[in-house]
N, CA and C atoms as an extended XYZ file, in Angstrom:
504
Properties=species:S:1:pos:R:3:atomname:S:1:resname:S:1:resid:I:1 pbc="F F F"
N        -3.218       -2.823       -3.282 N   MET     1
C        -4.056       -1.752       -3.812 CA  MET     1
C        -4.577       -2.162       -5.192 C   MET     1
N        -5.859       -2.035       -5.389 N   VAL     2
C        -6.483       -2.392       -6.647 CA  VAL     2
C        -6.134       -1.344       -7.695 C   VAL     2
N        -5.691       -1.809       -8.847 N   ARG     3
C        -5.376       -0.892       -9.940 CA  ARG     3
C        -6.671       -0.299      -10.465 C   ARG     3
N        -6.718        1.013      -10.516 N   THR     4
C        -7.948        1.702      -10.914 CA  THR     4
C        -7.608        2.991      -11.641 C   THR     4
N        -8.459        3.318      -12.622 N   HIS     5
C        -8.451        4.651      -13.219 CA  HIS     5
C        -9.575        5.436      -12.555 C   HIS     5
N        -9.243        6.602      -12.028 N   TYR     6
C       -10.227        7.490      -11.422 CA  TYR     6
C       -10.423        8.656      -12.389 C   TYR     6
N       -11.612        8.759      -12.950 N   ILE     7
C       -11.864        9.815      -13.924 CA  ILE     7
C       -12.744       10.873      -13.280 C   ILE     7
N       -12.158       12.054      -13.110 N   ILE     8
C       -12.865       13.202      -12.547 CA  ILE     8
C       -13.542       13.897      -13.717 C   ILE     8
N       -14.873       13.904      -13.712 N   MET     9
C       -15.618       14.392      -14.867 CA  MET     9
C       -16.606       15.481      -14.475 C   MET     9
N       -17.091       16.185      -15.486 N   GLY    10
C       -18.088       17.224      -15.284 CA  GLY    10
C       -17.947       18.307      -16.338 C   GLY    10
N       -18.828       19.269      -16.237 N   VAL    11
C       -18.810       20.370      -17.198 CA  VAL    11
C       -17.593       21.252      -16.965 C   VAL    11
N       -17.320       22.097      -17.922 N   THR    12
C       -16.222       23.044      -17.799 CA  THR    12
C       -16.408       23.912      -16.547 C   THR    12
N       -15.327       24.141      -15.836 N   GLY    13
C       -15.392       24.964      -14.632 CA  GLY    13
C       -15.761       24.211      -13.367 C   GLY    13
N       -15.952       22.897      -13.462 N   SER    14
C       -16.367       22.138      -12.275 CA  SER    14
C       -15.209       21.819      -11.335 C   SER    14
N       -13.991       22.034      -11.771 N   GLY    15
C       -12.837       21.788      -10.911 CA  GLY    15
C       -12.130       20.474      -11.198 C   GLY    15
N       -12.338       19.925      -12.374 N   LYS    16
C       -11.768       18.620      -12.709 CA  LYS    16
C       -10.244       18.598      -12.567 C   LYS    16
N        -9.583       19.577      -13.134 N   THR    17
C        -8.120       19.601      -13.101 CA  THR    17
C        -7.613       19.847      -11.685 C   THR    17
N        -8.199       20.785      -11.000 N   THR    18
C        -7.768       21.114       -9.637 CA  THR    18
C        -7.952       19.926       -8.696 C   THR    18
N        -9.149       19.367       -8.688 N   ILE    19
C        -9.431       18.244       -7.785 CA  ILE    19
C        -8.697       16.996       -8.246 C   ILE    19
N        -8.669       16.762       -9.542 N   GLY    20
C        -7.978       15.587      -10.066 CA  GLY    20
C        -6.502       15.575       -9.720 C   GLY    20
N        -5.838       16.702       -9.872 N   SER    21
C        -4.400       16.738       -9.560 CA  SER    21
C        -4.158       16.524       -8.065 C   SER    21
N        -5.031       17.066       -7.231 N   LYS    22
C        -4.894       16.865       -5.774 CA  LYS    22
C        -5.196       15.417       -5.394 C   LYS    22
N        -6.200       14.814       -6.034 N   LEU    23
C        -6.516       13.414       -5.747 CA  LEU    23
C        -5.358       12.518       -6.176 C   LEU    23
N        -4.784       12.783       -7.338 N   ALA    24
C        -3.647       11.989       -7.806 CA  ALA    24
C        -2.494       12.048       -6.811 C   ALA    24
N        -2.244       13.231       -6.297 N   LYS    25
C        -1.178       13.383       -5.305 CA  LYS    25
C        -1.502       12.583       -4.046 C   LYS    25
N        -2.748       12.661       -3.588 N   ALA    26
C        -3.161       11.942       -2.382 CA  ALA    26
C        -3.085       10.427       -2.566 C   ALA    26
N        -3.379        9.955       -3.775 N   LEU    27
C        -3.368        8.516       -4.053 CA  LEU    27
C        -2.034        8.023       -4.609 C   LEU    27
N        -1.078        8.933       -4.781 N   HIS    28
C         0.244        8.604       -5.338 CA  HIS    28
C         0.113        7.974       -6.729 C   HIS    28
N        -0.718        8.621       -7.554 N   LEU    29
C        -0.944        8.165       -8.916 CA  LEU    29
C        -0.588        9.264       -9.913 C   LEU    29
N        -0.368        8.853      -11.140 N   GLU    30
C        -0.135        9.793      -12.233 CA  GLU    30
C        -1.415       10.601      -12.465 C   GLU    30
N        -1.247       11.898      -12.763 N   PHE    31
C        -2.384       12.741      -13.127 CA  PHE    31
C        -2.300       13.064      -14.607 C   PHE    31
N        -3.447       12.923      -15.282 N   LEU    32
C        -3.550       13.275      -16.700 CA  LEU    32
C        -4.703       14.238      -16.885 C   LEU    32
N        -4.536       15.191      -17.769 N   ASP    33
C        -5.620       16.091      -18.141 CA  ASP    33
C        -5.972       15.793      -19.591 C   ASP    33
N        -7.213       15.368      -19.819 N   ALA    34
C        -7.640       15.003      -21.167 CA  ALA    34
C        -7.510       16.177      -22.140 C   ALA    34
N        -7.556       17.401      -21.642 N   ASP    35
C        -7.376       18.559      -22.520 CA  ASP    35
C        -6.042       18.501      -23.256 C   ASP    35
N        -5.038       17.875      -22.635 N   ASP    36
C        -3.717       17.781      -23.259 CA  ASP    36
C        -3.705       16.859      -24.470 C   ASP    36
N        -4.761       16.079      -24.652 N   PHE    37
C        -4.849       15.138      -25.765 CA  PHE    37
C        -5.649       15.705      -26.948 C   PHE    37
N        -6.267       16.880      -26.766 N   HIS    38
C        -7.048       17.477      -27.855 CA  HIS    38
C        -6.140       17.866      -29.015 C   HIS    38
N        -6.563       17.570      -30.241 N   PRO    39
C        -5.810       18.101      -31.382 CA  PRO    39
C        -6.021       19.611      -31.465 C   PRO    39
N        -5.110       20.278      -32.124 N   ARG    40
C        -5.197       21.744      -32.260 CA  ARG    40
C        -6.527       22.179      -32.859 C   ARG    40
N        -7.071       21.369      -33.768 N   SER    41
C        -8.340       21.733      -34.409 CA  SER    41
C        -9.481       21.799      -33.395 C   SER    41
N        -9.500       20.904      -32.421 N   ASN    42
C       -10.534       20.945      -31.380 CA  ASN    42
C       -10.381       22.188      -30.513 C   ASN    42
N        -9.163       22.485      -30.127 N   ILE    43
C        -8.917       23.650      -29.271 CA  ILE    43
C        -9.307       24.924      -30.012 C   ILE    43
N        -8.941       25.013      -31.278 N   ALA    44
C        -9.289       26.199      -32.077 CA  ALA    44
C       -10.802       26.342      -32.195 C   ALA    44
N       -11.480       25.245      -32.398 N   LYS    45
C       -12.937       25.274      -32.531 CA  LYS    45
C       -13.583       25.780      -31.239 C   LYS    45
N       -13.167       25.210      -30.101 N   MET    46
C       -13.733       25.640      -28.815 CA  MET    46
C       -13.373       27.089      -28.515 C   MET    46
N       -12.138       27.460      -28.770 N   ALA    47
C       -11.707       28.841      -28.513 CA  ALA    47
C       -12.524       29.833      -29.325 C   ALA    47
N       -13.013       29.392      -30.485 N   ALA    48
C       -13.847       30.243      -31.334 CA  ALA    48
C       -15.316       30.223      -30.900 C   ALA    48
N       -15.611       29.477      -29.821 N   GLY    49
C       -16.976       29.426      -29.314 CA  GLY    49
C       -17.862       28.416      -30.002 C   GLY    49
N       -17.253       27.458      -30.713 N   VAL    50
C       -18.015       26.440      -31.434 CA  VAL    50
C       -17.950       25.131      -30.640 C   VAL    50
N       -19.107       24.604      -30.228 N   PRO    51
C       -19.098       23.335      -29.478 CA  PRO    51
C       -18.575       22.189      -30.341 C   PRO    51
N       -17.903       21.254      -29.699 N   LEU    52
C       -17.424       20.079      -30.408 CA  LEU    52
C       -18.589       19.146      -30.719 C   LEU    52
N       -18.465       18.478      -31.844 N   GLU    53
C       -19.420       17.435      -32.252 CA  GLU    53
C       -18.818       16.082      -31.853 C   GLU    53
N       -19.630       15.046      -31.884 N   ASP    54
C       -19.105       13.715      -31.606 CA  ASP    54
C       -17.953       13.359      -32.539 C   ASP    54
N       -18.042       13.786      -33.791 N   SER    55
C       -16.969       13.495      -34.749 CA  SER    55
C       -15.650       14.152      -34.334 C   SER    55
N       -15.716       15.251      -33.583 N   ASP    56
C       -14.506       15.891      -33.050 CA  ASP    56
C       -14.008       15.147      -31.815 C   ASP    56
N       -14.943       14.696      -31.010 N   ARG    57
C       -14.594       14.100      -29.721 CA  ARG    57
C       -14.099       12.657      -29.824 C   ARG    57
N       -14.626       11.880      -30.749 N   LEU    58
C       -14.304       10.456      -30.781 CA  LEU    58
C       -12.814       10.161      -30.985 C   LEU    58
N       -12.117       10.805      -31.922 N   PRO    59
C       -10.666       10.546      -32.032 CA  PRO    59
C        -9.905       10.983      -30.769 C   PRO    59
N       -10.344       12.082      -30.171 N   TRP    60
C        -9.724       12.570      -28.935 CA  TRP    60
C        -9.922       11.561      -27.811 C   TRP    60
N       -11.158       11.091      -27.627 N   LEU    61
C       -11.434       10.113      -26.574 CA  LEU    61
C       -10.675        8.817      -26.810 C   LEU    61
N       -10.553        8.414      -28.053 N   SER    62
C        -9.799        7.199      -28.384 CA  SER    62
C        -8.325        7.361      -28.018 C   SER    62
N        -7.769        8.539      -28.266 N   ALA    63
C        -6.368        8.796      -27.895 CA  ALA    63
C        -6.183        8.744      -26.383 C   ALA    63
N        -7.148        9.309      -25.644 N   VAL    64
C        -7.079        9.262      -24.179 CA  VAL    64
C        -7.172        7.803      -23.719 C   VAL    64
N        -8.137        7.066      -24.261 N   ARG    65
C        -8.319        5.664      -23.896 CA  ARG    65
C        -7.060        4.857      -24.183 C   ARG    65
N        -6.439        5.104      -25.329 N   ASP    66
C        -5.220        4.371      -25.677 CA  ASP    66
C        -4.132        4.621      -24.641 C   ASP    66
N        -4.059        5.830      -24.146 N   HIS    67
C        -3.089        6.124      -23.087 CA  HIS    67
C        -3.465        5.391      -21.794 C   HIS    67
N        -4.760        5.383      -21.460 N   LEU    68
C        -5.210        4.679      -20.257 CA  LEU    68
C        -4.885        3.195      -20.328 C   LEU    68
N        -4.972        2.615      -21.516 N   ARG    69
C        -4.681        1.187      -21.684 CA  ARG    69
C        -3.230        0.858      -21.354 C   ARG    69
N        -2.347        1.833      -21.424 N   LYS    70
C        -0.929        1.629      -21.116 CA  LYS    70
C        -0.624        1.926      -19.646 C   LYS    70
N        -1.608        2.412      -18.907 N   SER    71
C        -1.406        2.850      -17.530 CA  SER    71
C        -1.829        1.770      -16.535 C   SER    71
N        -1.127        1.720      -15.425 N   ASP    72
C        -1.488        0.806      -14.338 CA  ASP    72
C        -2.451        1.451      -13.346 C   ASP    72
N        -2.945        2.611      -13.672 N   GLY    73
C        -3.858        3.334      -12.790 CA  GLY    73
C        -3.446        4.787      -12.725 C   GLY    73
N        -4.434        5.661      -12.831 N   CYS    74
C        -4.142        7.088      -12.820 CA  CYS    74
C        -5.406        7.849      -12.443 C   CYS    74
N        -5.257        9.149      -12.309 N   VAL    75
C        -6.384       10.060      -12.153 CA  VAL    75
C        -6.420       10.896      -13.429 C   VAL    75
N        -7.582       10.925      -14.062 N   LEU    76
C        -7.762       11.642      -15.313 CA  LEU    76
C        -8.842       12.697      -15.144 C   LEU    76
N        -8.543       13.924      -15.520 N   ALA    77
C        -9.553       14.983      -15.584 CA  ALA    77
C       -10.084       14.990      -17.008 C   ALA    77
N       -11.394       14.752      -17.165 N   CYS    78
C       -11.988       14.675      -18.500 CA  CYS    78
C       -13.471       14.977      -18.384 C   CYS    78
N       -13.984       15.776      -19.290 N   SER    79
C       -15.410       16.123      -19.222 CA  SER    79
C       -16.283       14.875      -19.254 C   SER    79
N       -16.031       13.933      -20.147 N   ALA    80
C       -16.752       12.650      -20.207 CA  ALA    80
C       -18.261       12.835      -20.040 C   ALA    80
N       -18.827       13.759      -20.803 N   LEU    81
C       -20.202       14.195      -20.574 CA  LEU    81
C       -21.272       13.175      -20.955 C   LEU    81
N       -21.014       12.343      -21.958 N   LYS    82
C       -22.006       11.365      -22.391 CA  LYS    82
C       -21.629        9.957      -21.919 C   LYS    82
N       -22.658        9.128      -21.743 N   LYS    83
C       -22.420        7.727      -21.371 CA  LYS    83
C       -21.538        7.042      -22.409 C   LYS    83
N       -21.763        7.339      -23.675 N   SER    84
C       -20.958        6.705      -24.730 CA  SER    84
C       -19.488        7.112      -24.624 C   SER    84
N       -19.211        8.340      -24.215 N   TYR    85
C       -17.823        8.780      -24.033 CA  TYR    85
C       -17.188        8.010      -22.869 C   TYR    85
N       -17.968        7.841      -21.794 N   ARG    86
C       -17.455        7.122      -20.625 CA  ARG    86
C       -17.193        5.654      -20.967 C   ARG    86
N       -18.011        5.083      -21.850 N   SER    87
C       -17.789        3.701      -22.282 CA  SER    87
C       -16.463        3.560      -23.016 C   SER    87
N       -16.142        4.534      -23.843 N   ILE    88
C       -14.859        4.516      -24.553 CA  ILE    88
C       -13.719        4.565      -23.549 C   ILE    88
N       -13.798        5.481      -22.590 N   LEU    89
C       -12.720        5.647      -21.610 CA  LEU    89
C       -12.577        4.438      -20.694 C   LEU    89
N       -13.679        3.753      -20.420 N   ALA    90
C       -13.651        2.597      -19.514 CA  ALA    90
C       -13.208        1.316      -20.214 C   ALA    90
N       -13.007        1.369      -21.518 N   ASP    91
C       -12.631        0.179      -22.283 CA  ASP    91
C       -11.144       -0.100      -22.115 C   ASP    91
N       -10.782       -0.464      -20.898 N   THR    92
C        -9.403       -0.814      -20.550 CA  THR    92
C        -9.443       -2.106      -19.746 C   THR    92
N        -8.292       -2.616      -19.408 N   SER    93
C        -8.225       -3.892      -18.689 CA  SER    93
C        -8.340       -3.739      -17.177 C   SER    93
N        -8.403       -2.509      -16.681 N   ILE    94
C        -8.509       -2.332      -15.224 CA  ILE    94
C        -9.755       -1.521      -14.880 C   ILE    94
N       -10.111       -1.542      -13.620 N   ALA    95
C       -11.322       -0.867      -13.146 CA  ALA    95
C       -11.266        0.633      -13.436 C   ALA    95
N       -12.418        1.198      -13.736 N   THR    96
C       -12.537        2.629      -13.985 CA  THR    96
C       -13.702        3.169      -13.176 C   THR    96
N       -13.444        4.194      -12.387 N   LEU    97
C       -14.487        4.856      -11.604 CA  LEU    97
C       -14.629        6.291      -12.098 C   LEU    97
N       -15.871        6.728      -12.244 N   PHE    98
C       -16.155        8.091      -12.689 CA  PHE    98
C       -16.692        8.892      -11.514 C   PHE    98
N       -16.001        9.991      -11.196 N   ILE    99
C       -16.404       10.894      -10.125 CA  ILE    99
C       -16.912       12.164      -10.792 C   ILE    99
N       -18.220       12.389      -10.682 N   HIS   100
C       -18.855       13.531      -11.345 CA  HIS   100
C       -18.904       14.719      -10.390 C   HIS   100
N       -18.168       15.763      -10.717 N   LEU   101
C       -18.196       17.006       -9.947 CA  LEU   101
C       -19.348       17.848      -10.474 C   LEU   101
N       -20.342       18.085       -9.642 N   THR   102
C       -21.528       18.825      -10.082 CA  THR   102
C       -21.474       20.273       -9.613 C   THR   102
N       -21.863       21.164      -10.507 N   ILE   103
C       -21.995       22.583      -10.204 CA  ILE   103
C       -23.189       23.119      -10.985 C   ILE   103
N       -23.650       24.274      -10.573 N   SER   104
C       -24.757       24.914      -11.287 CA  SER   104
C       -24.232       25.610      -12.543 C   SER   104
N       -25.138       25.895      -13.436 N   ARG   105
C       -24.790       26.631      -14.657 CA  ARG   105
C       -24.199       27.999      -14.292 C   ARG   105
N       -24.792       28.685      -13.318 N   ASP   106
C       -24.286       30.008      -12.919 CA  ASP   106
C       -22.860       29.922      -12.389 C   ASP   106
N       -22.593       28.902      -11.577 N   THR   107
C       -21.239       28.732      -11.046 CA  THR   107
C       -20.264       28.448      -12.189 C   THR   107
N       -20.664       27.590      -13.117 N   ALA   108
C       -19.790       27.277      -14.259 CA  ALA   108
C       -19.472       28.539      -15.052 C   ALA   108
N       -20.483       29.332      -15.337 N   ILE   109
C       -20.266       30.572      -16.091 CA  ILE   109
C       -19.323       31.507      -15.338 C   ILE   109
N       -19.540       31.652      -14.035 N   ALA   110
C       -18.691       32.535      -13.235 CA  ALA   110
C       -17.242       32.048      -13.222 C   ALA   110
N       -17.051       30.761      -13.027 N   ARG   111
C       -15.690       30.223      -12.972 CA  ARG   111
C       -14.991       30.330      -14.325 C   ARG   111
N       -15.684       29.970      -15.384 N   VAL   112
C       -15.062       30.007      -16.714 CA  VAL   112
C       -14.782       31.454      -17.121 C   VAL   112
N       -15.678       32.368      -16.778 N   SER   113
C       -15.476       33.786      -17.109 CA  SER   113
C       -14.270       34.373      -16.397 C   SER   113
N       -13.931       33.820      -15.230 N   SER   114
C       -12.807       34.366      -14.456 CA  SER   114
C       -11.461       33.781      -14.881 C   SER   114
N       -11.461       32.784      -15.752 N   ARG   115
C       -10.201       32.168      -16.196 CA  ARG   115
C        -9.631       32.938      -17.376 C   ARG   115
N        -8.338       33.175      -17.326 N   SER   116
C        -7.691       33.844      -18.455 CA  SER   116
C        -6.726       32.907      -19.176 C   SER   116
N        -6.512       31.719      -18.621 N   ASP   117
C        -5.487       30.828      -19.154 CA  ASP   117
C        -6.059       29.546      -19.768 C   ASP   117
N        -7.308       29.587      -20.209 N   HIS   118
C        -7.931       28.384      -20.758 CA  HIS   118
C        -8.650       28.722      -22.052 C   HIS   118
N        -8.691       27.743      -22.968 N   PHE   119
C        -9.280       27.972      -24.285 CA  PHE   119
C       -10.806       27.952      -24.290 C   PHE   119
N       -11.444       27.411      -23.256 N   MET   120
C       -12.898       27.237      -23.252 CA  MET   120
C       -13.587       28.529      -22.829 C   MET   120
N       -14.380       29.134      -23.729 N   PRO   121
C       -15.080       30.368      -23.366 CA  PRO   121
C       -16.385       30.074      -22.607 C   PRO   121
N       -16.834       31.040      -21.846 N   ALA   122
C       -18.076       30.896      -21.074 CA  ALA   122
C       -19.280       30.658      -21.976 C   ALA   122
N       -19.197       31.087      -23.233 N   ASP   123
C       -20.302       30.884      -24.184 CA  ASP   123
C       -20.632       29.407      -24.397 C   ASP   123
N       -19.687       28.517      -24.115 N   LEU   124
C       -19.911       27.090      -24.356 CA  LEU   124
C       -20.450       26.349      -23.133 C   LEU   124
N       -20.623       27.038      -22.022 N   VAL   125
C       -21.131       26.388      -20.811 CA  VAL   125
C       -22.488       25.728      -21.078 C   VAL   125
N       -23.380       26.437      -21.732 N   GLY   126
C       -24.707       25.896      -22.013 CA  GLY   126
C       -24.660       24.606      -22.807 C   GLY   126
N       -23.755       24.532      -23.788 N   SER   127
C       -23.661       23.319      -24.602 CA  SER   127
C       -23.167       22.143      -23.762 C   SER   127
N       -22.332       22.414      -22.790 N   GLN   128
C       -21.844       21.346      -21.918 CA  GLN   128
C       -23.000       20.766      -21.078 C   GLN   128
N       -23.823       21.647      -20.530 N   PHE   129
C       -24.971       21.173      -19.740 CA  PHE   129
C       -25.972       20.417      -20.619 C   PHE   129
N       -26.145       20.843      -21.855 N   ARG   130
C       -27.067       20.136      -22.763 CA  ARG   130
C       -26.536       18.756      -23.130 C   ARG   130
N       -25.230       18.617      -23.216 N   THR   131
C       -24.611       17.347      -23.590 CA  THR   131
C       -24.545       16.365      -22.424 C   THR   131
N       -24.455       16.867      -21.209 N   LEU   132
C       -24.263       16.033      -20.017 CA  LEU   132
C       -25.371       14.999      -19.852 C   LEU   132
N       -24.958       13.735      -19.710 N   GLU   133
C       -25.878       12.631      -19.448 CA  GLU   133
C       -25.536       12.016      -18.095 C   GLU   133
N       -26.533       11.928      -17.236 N   GLN   134
C       -26.356       11.297      -15.923 CA  GLN   134
C       -26.453        9.787      -16.085 C   GLN   134
N       -25.878        9.059      -15.154 N   SER   135
C       -26.073        7.613      -15.090 CA  SER   135
C       -25.845        7.163      -13.655 C   SER   135
N       -26.435        6.036      -13.309 N   ALA   136
C       -26.425        5.551      -11.930 CA  ALA   136
C       -25.040        5.129      -11.449 C   ALA   136
N       -24.123        4.849      -12.365 N   ASP   137
C       -22.808        4.367      -11.969 CA  ASP   137
C       -21.840        5.486      -11.563 C   ASP   137
N       -22.260        6.735      -11.662 N   LEU   138
C       -21.380        7.855      -11.322 CA  LEU   138
C       -21.320        8.067       -9.816 C   LEU   138
N       -20.128        8.398       -9.338 N   ILE   139
C       -19.967        8.861       -7.964 CA  ILE   139
C       -20.136       10.368       -8.042 C   ILE   139
N       -21.192       10.887       -7.439 N   VAL   140
C       -21.543       12.298       -7.591 CA  VAL   140
C       -21.072       13.083       -6.363 C   VAL   140
N       -20.352       14.181       -6.626 N   VAL   141
C       -19.834       15.043       -5.562 CA  VAL   141
C       -20.196       16.479       -5.880 C   VAL   141
N       -20.743       17.175       -4.903 N   ASP   142
C       -21.083       18.598       -5.030 CA  ASP   142
C       -19.791       19.405       -5.057 C   ASP   142
N       -19.512       20.049       -6.179 N   ALA   143
C       -18.274       20.820       -6.329 CA  ALA   143
C       -18.493       22.310       -6.136 C   ALA   143
N       -19.595       22.675       -5.509 N   GLU   144
C       -19.857       24.083       -5.182 CA  GLU   144
C       -19.133       24.469       -3.887 C   GLU   144
N       -18.597       23.502       -3.191 N   GLN   145
C       -17.900       23.710       -1.924 CA  GLN   145
C       -16.470       24.206       -2.176 C   GLN   145
N       -15.775       24.646       -1.117 N   PRO   146
C       -14.354       24.984       -1.267 CA  PRO   146
C       -13.552       23.750       -1.723 C   PRO   146
N       -12.447       23.984       -2.407 N   GLU   147
C       -11.635       22.906       -2.989 CA  GLU   147
C       -11.327       21.787       -2.006 C   GLU   147
N       -10.859       22.130       -0.813 N   GLU   148
C       -10.478       21.097        0.155 CA  GLU   148
C       -11.682       20.266        0.577 C   GLU   148
N       -12.853       20.891        0.672 N   SER   149
C       -14.071       20.148        1.011 CA  SER   149
C       -14.469       19.214       -0.117 C   SER   149
N       -14.299       19.669       -1.357 N   VAL   150
C       -14.601       18.811       -2.506 CA  VAL   150
C       -13.668       17.606       -2.497 C   VAL   150
N       -12.375       17.845       -2.290 N   LEU   151
C       -11.409       16.745       -2.258 CA  LEU   151
C       -11.757       15.761       -1.149 C   LEU   151
N       -12.080       16.267        0.036 N   GLU   152
C       -12.470       15.400        1.155 CA  GLU   152
C       -13.710       14.584        0.798 C   GLU   152
N       -14.669       15.200        0.132 N   SER   153
C       -15.891       14.491       -0.276 CA  SER   153
C       -15.582       13.386       -1.280 C   SER   153
N       -14.668       13.653       -2.214 N   VAL   154
C       -14.268       12.647       -3.194 CA  VAL   154
C       -13.601       11.469       -2.496 C   VAL   154
N       -12.647       11.754       -1.624 N   VAL   155
C       -11.932       10.689       -0.913 CA  VAL   155
C       -12.908        9.867       -0.069 C   VAL   155
N       -13.815       10.525        0.633 N   LEU   156
C       -14.808        9.825        1.450 CA  LEU   156
C       -15.705        8.948        0.583 C   LEU   156
N       -16.148        9.467       -0.560 N   ALA   157
C       -16.996        8.688       -1.470 CA  ALA   157
C       -16.246        7.458       -1.984 C   ALA   157
N       -14.970        7.605       -2.290 N   LEU   158
C       -14.173        6.468       -2.761 CA  LEU   158
C       -13.977        5.444       -1.642 C   LEU   158
N       -13.724        5.920       -0.426 N   GLU   159
C       -13.585        5.005        0.713 CA  GLU   159
C       -14.888        4.250        0.958 C   GLU   159
N       -16.028        4.952        0.908 N   ASN   160
C       -17.326        4.298        1.108 CA  ASN   160
C       -17.599        3.280        0.020 C   ASN   160
N       -17.253        3.616       -1.191 N   ARG   161
C       -17.460        2.669       -2.300 CA  ARG   161
C       -16.616        1.435       -2.100 C   ARG   161
N       -15.366        1.611       -1.678 N   GLN   162
C       -14.473        0.481       -1.443 CA  GLN   162
C       -15.008       -0.382       -0.308 C   GLN   162
N       -15.497        0.248        0.732 N   LYS   163
C       -16.061       -0.476        1.869 CA  LYS   163
C       -17.281       -1.289        1.439 C   LYS   163
N       -18.157       -0.685        0.639 N   ASN   164
C       -19.356       -1.379        0.156 CA  ASN   164
C       -19.000       -2.545       -0.763 C   ASN   164
N       -17.974       -2.379       -1.588 N   ILE   165
C       -17.525       -3.460       -2.458 CA  ILE   165
C       -16.995       -4.630       -1.615 C   ILE   165
N       -16.273       -4.290       -0.536 N   GLY   166
C       -15.731       -5.303        0.350 CA  GLY   166
C       -16.801       -6.108        1.075 C   GLY   166
N       -17.991       -5.516        1.243 N   GLU   167
C       -19.069       -6.203        1.943 CA  GLU   167
C       -19.864       -7.116        1.023 C   GLU   167
N       -19.640       -7.011       -0.284 N   ILE   168
C       -20.397       -7.838       -1.235 CA  ILE   168
C       -19.812       -9.233       -1.311 C   ILE   168
């Protein structure tokens, strides 16, 4: 088995933690949630409805990356909204694949509004969509489907990617 970091990314409410933890279980890998690496100041800022700046995110992303560098492969739930953020996370000695869970702004607002156990308020959904940068290297999965369908789509996309790599 090829050592790989699988980073489940997307805007808040896209299902990163839910799908990431299920994928980790299916692949028998460690699951990490990048939210656990945020300093208290970042969490307080977001909880107050203030979007993070790059200056807030860079030390956090570096801490996540440093943990990835010590790992032999894992599944990480992380927004990873900008290409530059993904470059930081991919700066490890093993392969890194980014799986982008896509949802509409309305779905994100509805999901975030229904959560009572998370620091991210629905007011910040718009800033997440404004920050999001697409790139051709992302494995894109529609996360508007039921959880099990999203997980199946992720696994199928990873299998297809592996098959295509094997044909090269």
